[in-house]
DNA sequence: TATGAATGAGGATTCATTCAT
DNA sequence: GATGAATGAATCCTCATTCAT
């Protein structure tokens, strides 16, 4: 009788293409935390979604708070990067902002920073929280910096750049809004971006 | 050292001046849920804060979800009422909006509707969720309606009133923002309101 | 405008036909306990089914155990009475037994005495248990007595009357049995009674 | 006085001679459920009796219903096996039945299948109940099958084999009966078995 | 007679975390 | 590296019972 699944003997060669397990865990956890929040996702949930055991996760991330911290940092880092990239393009500032909004609305289900920061405040340790806050601040500073530059260039009126940056992010999140019947109020991300930036621009133009 | 006398079983003697316990529970729970969110507040926490036992809370609210639902409904109702009241005053629309922002920034720690709705989505039952969504919708409709009226009156430009309403609320919540060092970016609620409405008004004026 | 439901003023005349509340409670409780057992029925369940408050039940029955005790006693008493009545009829003993079986299979969903006695043993106080056991014994003694009489009369063979009585009751409960597909193994109570008594009779006839 | 050393966290050192904890839990739970029933035994009771924590039990059995289901299945399986074994012996059918009864009366405190099935019906989930019912059916089918064989062989009269099987089990449980004073009505399991089978045999012999 | 309000004790279940292997 | 086995503390919820009215 034939053996069912013939496997090569000995230690399996490491699959070069396989992602390190640590990264799989982080990505999976990030996705879950975004969807359901810190308290609604258990370490068991993450483990199951990764097809590993809880102990494996603890091997890489000493506490749940650390995993959450790592997830937030990675996420913000990525957002910051993508913001930087778009802001560097050589189209008008207004067009850059519009592109930024469109891409973000397309890329994610409502990543609400305020939410993550709130959960961080409540659930993380002091040191973890400081890390996360620094990263968030960094992310906002990126936009703030761009606002300052454009103020200097005269593209937009002079004003409180921090306030402008936060207003921009706040308005961006309106793109996700659904009305009373559960329908998006915009037909596409592109249209949402257009309307949002038109609105924003009126406030900041000279 | 004196032992604290343990509460007694049975119906307590009624104090005419006392607030109904059901209201105390609701108010306390609302406060806690606002501060820490659904999952971070246990029924035991609420009970302790009310100085009653858990069973007492269950006497009035059959599940934690029901308590949360009631808290949200009451809160939204109150917000809606206060919005209505301010919007009815006989000062200019811009001034009414400014007053609205100032009062809300003063009255509460960041009541972030998006947050509550998110927790509702994740944690409530279908029927509870529907109730809460209806109430939220109602609240927004109040502002939307005012926007429509002012569009007709020609005070503001014609546009998507739903979008205007949500943008207004989104910008309002910028008033709570703190910068990298944990300092509020506005010195007072009045100043925040002034700046926010100036910003908003540029977007909506004719 | 008309008042909605005009009621007669003053204390309502006591409805002579209305059953005393105490009896309603007992009957309702008995029905529930039979269907679901002691532990699966809460005082709240009973109260709800009676349309009164828990406190009302406690007004009549000082503890849940007392309510259960009363329910069992009433039930056994009634069963004993109906047994006595049937056994007194002037038809052959075999026919009396058959009638007894048929009537009991028709009257109730499987009233399994062993079950009640077990729950009594586990949940009742010493004194309550003694009462119930006495009553159960009494019920069995009724049948036992009949067996003895018939032994004397020569209708059935001489043997252990206690054993006969219990065998009779055990066989009676086979009438409720369902097979693997959930179908009753007898088409009617009458047929069940016939088959059961035929079976029993073979064992006890001379 | 010595404090009992608290159990330590984490995976305990493995003792080769020790029974798997999963089995210990199942056996203990079975014993307790038999004695006191589903609702009267809490997970804490089981845990205490096993000298493990509740969490350990949940590690192996995801719900109390699952534990009960497993316990019933194991029990019925064992009973079925022992029935099969005895029925295969090369002594007369009547002797085999007698042995079967004697062994069961000796082996257990009144394992009342009807009781377990009732608690199952009330407390288990649909799917759990189906499993248990299948297993119970299987157990009865074993006896039924033997009855059929003996009918063919002419050892007993032809009749409804399902009814015979259930009657047999019903009569067997009479062996546990105690009279009014709490005394068993038979002096020994052997005598009970003898009397029960004599009784049963009269009903089924040709 | 009847009830509304409240409690203390427990019961099922979840979860972050630990540790020997 | 990765895991299986186990825990302690908490969480939501139920329930028998009590007592002023």
PDB file of N, CA and C in Angstrom, chain D residues 100-144:
ATOM      1  N   UNK D 100     -26.449 -10.033  32.388  1.00  0.00           N
ATOM      2  CA  UNK D 100     -26.439  -8.628  31.982  1.00  0.00           C
ATOM      3  C   UNK D 100     -27.039  -7.738  33.071  1.00  0.00           C
ATOM      4  N   UNK D 101     -28.167  -8.160  33.553  1.00  0.00           N
ATOM      5  CA  UNK D 101     -28.825  -7.383  34.604  1.00  0.00           C
ATOM      6  C   UNK D 101     -27.961  -7.321  35.857  1.00  0.00           C
ATOM      7  N   UNK D 102     -27.487  -8.464  36.260  1.00  0.00           N
ATOM      8  CA  UNK D 102     -26.701  -8.501  37.494  1.00  0.00           C
ATOM      9  C   UNK D 102     -25.492  -7.584  37.395  1.00  0.00           C
ATOM     10  N   UNK D 103     -24.800  -7.703  36.300  1.00  0.00           N
ATOM     11  CA  UNK D 103     -23.599  -6.885  36.148  1.00  0.00           C
ATOM     12  C   UNK D 103     -23.941  -5.399  36.176  1.00  0.00           C
ATOM     13  N   UNK D 104     -25.008  -5.044  35.507  1.00  0.00           N
ATOM     14  CA  UNK D 104     -25.329  -3.620  35.491  1.00  0.00           C
ATOM     15  C   UNK D 104     -25.788  -3.103  36.828  1.00  0.00           C
ATOM     16  N   UNK D 105     -26.541  -3.899  37.536  1.00  0.00           N
ATOM     17  CA  UNK D 105     -26.959  -3.462  38.865  1.00  0.00           C
ATOM     18  C   UNK D 105     -25.753  -3.313  39.773  1.00  0.00           C
ATOM     19  N   UNK D 106     -24.774  -4.185  39.590  1.00  0.00           N
ATOM     20  CA  UNK D 106     -23.581  -4.127  40.440  1.00  0.00           C
ATOM     21  C   UNK D 106     -22.697  -2.950  40.058  1.00  0.00           C
ATOM     22  N   UNK D 107     -22.614  -2.699  38.749  1.00  0.00           N
ATOM     23  CA  UNK D 107     -21.612  -1.745  38.270  1.00  0.00           C
ATOM     24  C   UNK D 107     -21.956  -0.298  38.608  1.00  0.00           C
ATOM     25  N   UNK D 108     -23.206  -0.016  38.706  1.00  0.00           N
ATOM     26  CA  UNK D 108     -23.533   1.402  38.738  1.00  0.00           C
ATOM     27  C   UNK D 108     -24.640   1.715  39.714  1.00  0.00           C
ATOM     28  N   UNK D 109     -24.596   2.950  40.167  1.00  0.00           N
ATOM     29  CA  UNK D 109     -25.786   3.489  40.770  1.00  0.00           C
ATOM     30  C   UNK D 109     -26.723   3.763  39.614  1.00  0.00           C
ATOM     31  N   UNK D 110     -27.930   3.540  39.824  1.00  0.00           N
ATOM     32  CA  UNK D 110     -29.010   3.732  38.862  1.00  0.00           C
ATOM     33  C   UNK D 110     -28.706   4.662  37.678  1.00  0.00           C
ATOM     34  N   UNK D 111     -28.130   4.087  36.650  1.00  0.00           N
ATOM     35  CA  UNK D 111     -27.936   4.860  35.426  1.00  0.00           C
ATOM     36  C   UNK D 111     -29.267   4.884  34.703  1.00  0.00           C
ATOM     37  N   UNK D 112     -29.960   5.965  34.894  1.00  0.00           N
ATOM     38  CA  UNK D 112     -31.289   6.008  34.304  1.00  0.00           C
ATOM     39  C   UNK D 112     -31.247   6.763  32.981  1.00  0.00           C
ATOM     40  N   UNK D 113     -31.254   5.994  31.923  1.00  0.00           N
ATOM     41  CA  UNK D 113     -31.147   6.576  30.592  1.00  0.00           C
ATOM     42  C   UNK D 113     -32.217   7.629  30.326  1.00  0.00           C
ATOM     43  N   UNK D 114     -33.415   7.344  30.762  1.00  0.00           N
ATOM     44  CA  UNK D 114     -34.504   8.284  30.499  1.00  0.00           C
ATOM     45  C   UNK D 114     -34.183   9.663  31.064  1.00  0.00           C
ATOM     46  N   UNK D 115     -33.602   9.620  32.237  1.00  0.00           N
ATOM     47  CA  UNK D 115     -33.199  10.837  32.893  1.00  0.00           C
ATOM     48  C   UNK D 115     -32.182  11.623  32.098  1.00  0.00           C
ATOM     49  N   UNK D 116     -31.156  10.910  31.671  1.00  0.00           N
ATOM     50  CA  UNK D 116     -30.113  11.584  30.918  1.00  0.00           C
ATOM     51  C   UNK D 116     -30.671  12.164  29.627  1.00  0.00           C
ATOM     52  N   UNK D 117     -31.541  11.398  28.998  1.00  0.00           N
ATOM     53  CA  UNK D 117     -32.088  11.862  27.734  1.00  0.00           C
ATOM     54  C   UNK D 117     -32.956  13.105  27.960  1.00  0.00           C
ATOM     55  N   UNK D 118     -33.637  13.114  29.081  1.00  0.00           N
ATOM     56  CA  UNK D 118     -34.472  14.266  29.377  1.00  0.00           C
ATOM     57  C   UNK D 118     -33.613  15.504  29.584  1.00  0.00           C
ATOM     58  N   UNK D 119     -32.575  15.358  30.385  1.00  0.00           N
ATOM     59  CA  UNK D 119     -31.698  16.497  30.610  1.00  0.00           C
ATOM     60  C   UNK D 119     -31.047  16.918  29.302  1.00  0.00           C
ATOM     61  N   UNK D 120     -30.723  15.944  28.486  1.00  0.00           N
ATOM     62  CA  UNK D 120     -30.139  16.269  27.188  1.00  0.00           C
ATOM     63  C   UNK D 120     -31.121  17.102  26.381  1.00  0.00           C
ATOM     64  N   UNK D 121     -32.360  16.629  26.332  1.00  0.00           N
ATOM     65  CA  UNK D 121     -33.371  17.340  25.547  1.00  0.00           C
ATOM     66  C   UNK D 121     -33.506  18.788  25.988  1.00  0.00           C
ATOM     67  N   UNK D 122     -33.494  18.971  27.292  1.00  0.00           N
ATOM     68  CA  UNK D 122     -33.709  20.326  27.808  1.00  0.00           C
ATOM     69  C   UNK D 122     -32.490  21.216  27.638  1.00  0.00           C
ATOM     70  N   UNK D 123     -31.321  20.629  27.859  1.00  0.00           N
ATOM     71  CA  UNK D 123     -30.154  21.486  28.003  1.00  0.00           C
ATOM     72  C   UNK D 123     -29.174  21.530  26.838  1.00  0.00           C
ATOM     73  N   UNK D 124     -29.198  20.543  25.975  1.00  0.00           N
ATOM     74  CA  UNK D 124     -28.178  20.521  24.920  1.00  0.00           C
ATOM     75  C   UNK D 124     -28.615  21.264  23.667  1.00  0.00           C
ATOM     76  N   UNK D 125     -27.636  21.587  22.872  1.00  0.00           N
ATOM     77  CA  UNK D 125     -27.920  22.203  21.584  1.00  0.00           C
ATOM     78  C   UNK D 125     -28.448  21.135  20.629  1.00  0.00           C
ATOM     79  N   UNK D 126     -29.063  21.596  19.571  1.00  0.00           N
ATOM     80  CA  UNK D 126     -29.635  20.682  18.576  1.00  0.00           C
ATOM     81  C   UNK D 126     -28.628  19.602  18.166  1.00  0.00           C
ATOM     82  N   UNK D 127     -27.451  20.059  17.791  1.00  0.00           N
ATOM     83  CA  UNK D 127     -26.485  19.107  17.230  1.00  0.00           C
ATOM     84  C   UNK D 127     -25.965  18.146  18.295  1.00  0.00           C
ATOM     85  N   UNK D 128     -25.775  18.685  19.497  1.00  0.00           N
ATOM     86  CA  UNK D 128     -25.346  17.808  20.591  1.00  0.00           C
ATOM     87  C   UNK D 128     -26.418  16.762  20.858  1.00  0.00           C
ATOM     88  N   UNK D 129     -27.659  17.216  20.861  1.00  0.00           N
ATOM     89  CA  UNK D 129     -28.748  16.298  21.154  1.00  0.00           C
ATOM     90  C   UNK D 129     -28.820  15.181  20.119  1.00  0.00           C
ATOM     91  N   UNK D 130     -28.647  15.546  18.879  1.00  0.00           N
ATOM     92  CA  UNK D 130     -28.700  14.543  17.814  1.00  0.00           C
ATOM     93  C   UNK D 130     -27.638  13.474  18.028  1.00  0.00           C
ATOM     94  N   UNK D 131     -26.453  13.912  18.380  1.00  0.00           N
ATOM     95  CA  UNK D 131     -25.372  12.968  18.648  1.00  0.00           C
ATOM     96  C   UNK D 131     -25.766  11.993  19.757  1.00  0.00           C
ATOM     97  N   UNK D 132     -26.278  12.580  20.832  1.00  0.00           N
ATOM     98  CA  UNK D 132     -26.612  11.759  21.988  1.00  0.00           C
ATOM     99  C   UNK D 132     -27.747  10.795  21.650  1.00  0.00           C
ATOM    100  N   UNK D 133     -28.724  11.300  20.937  1.00  0.00           N
ATOM    101  CA  UNK D 133     -29.850  10.435  20.591  1.00  0.00           C
ATOM    102  C   UNK D 133     -29.407   9.271  19.711  1.00  0.00           C
ATOM    103  N   UNK D 134     -28.535   9.572  18.790  1.00  0.00           N
ATOM    104  CA  UNK D 134     -28.021   8.511  17.914  1.00  0.00           C
ATOM    105  C   UNK D 134     -27.351   7.437  18.751  1.00  0.00           C
ATOM    106  N   UNK D 135     -26.573   7.893  19.712  1.00  0.00           N
ATOM    107  CA  UNK D 135     -25.837   6.941  20.542  1.00  0.00           C
ATOM    108  C   UNK D 135     -26.794   6.105  21.401  1.00  0.00           C
ATOM    109  N   UNK D 136     -27.812   6.767  21.929  1.00  0.00           N
ATOM    110  CA  UNK D 136     -28.778   6.033  22.750  1.00  0.00           C
ATOM    111  C   UNK D 136     -29.487   4.987  21.893  1.00  0.00           C
ATOM    112  N   UNK D 137     -29.899   5.425  20.753  1.00  0.00           N
ATOM    113  CA  UNK D 137     -30.583   4.536  19.823  1.00  0.00           C
ATOM    114  C   UNK D 137     -29.712   3.315  19.530  1.00  0.00           C
ATOM    115  N   UNK D 138     -28.468   3.587  19.290  1.00  0.00           N
ATOM    116  CA  UNK D 138     -27.499   2.545  18.997  1.00  0.00           C
ATOM    117  C   UNK D 138     -27.437   1.511  20.116  1.00  0.00           C
ATOM    118  N   UNK D 139     -27.468   2.023  21.334  1.00  0.00           N
ATOM    119  CA  UNK D 139     -27.397   1.146  22.493  1.00  0.00           C
ATOM    120  C   UNK D 139     -28.632   0.241  22.553  1.00  0.00           C
ATOM    121  N   UNK D 140     -29.779   0.829  22.348  1.00  0.00           N
ATOM    122  CA  UNK D 140     -31.002   0.031  22.379  1.00  0.00           C
ATOM    123  C   UNK D 140     -31.032  -0.960  21.229  1.00  0.00           C
ATOM    124  N   UNK D 141     -30.545  -0.504  20.091  1.00  0.00           N
ATOM    125  CA  UNK D 141     -30.555  -1.369  18.911  1.00  0.00           C
ATOM    126  C   UNK D 141     -29.779  -2.662  19.174  1.00  0.00           C
ATOM    127  N   UNK D 142     -28.743  -2.551  19.998  1.00  0.00           N
ATOM    128  CA  UNK D 142     -27.938  -3.714  20.321  1.00  0.00           C
ATOM    129  C   UNK D 142     -28.796  -4.797  20.972  1.00  0.00           C
ATOM    130  N   UNK D 143     -29.582  -4.385  21.934  1.00  0.00           N
ATOM    131  CA  UNK D 143     -30.444  -5.355  22.614  1.00  0.00           C
ATOM    132  C   UNK D 143     -31.548  -5.830  21.672  1.00  0.00           C
ATOM    133  N   UNK D 144     -32.096  -4.868  20.952  1.00  0.00           N
ATOM    134  CA  UNK D 144     -33.155  -5.187  20.014  1.00  0.00           C
ATOM    135  C   UNK D 144     -32.686  -6.254  19.038  1.00  0.00           C
TER     136      UNK D 144
END
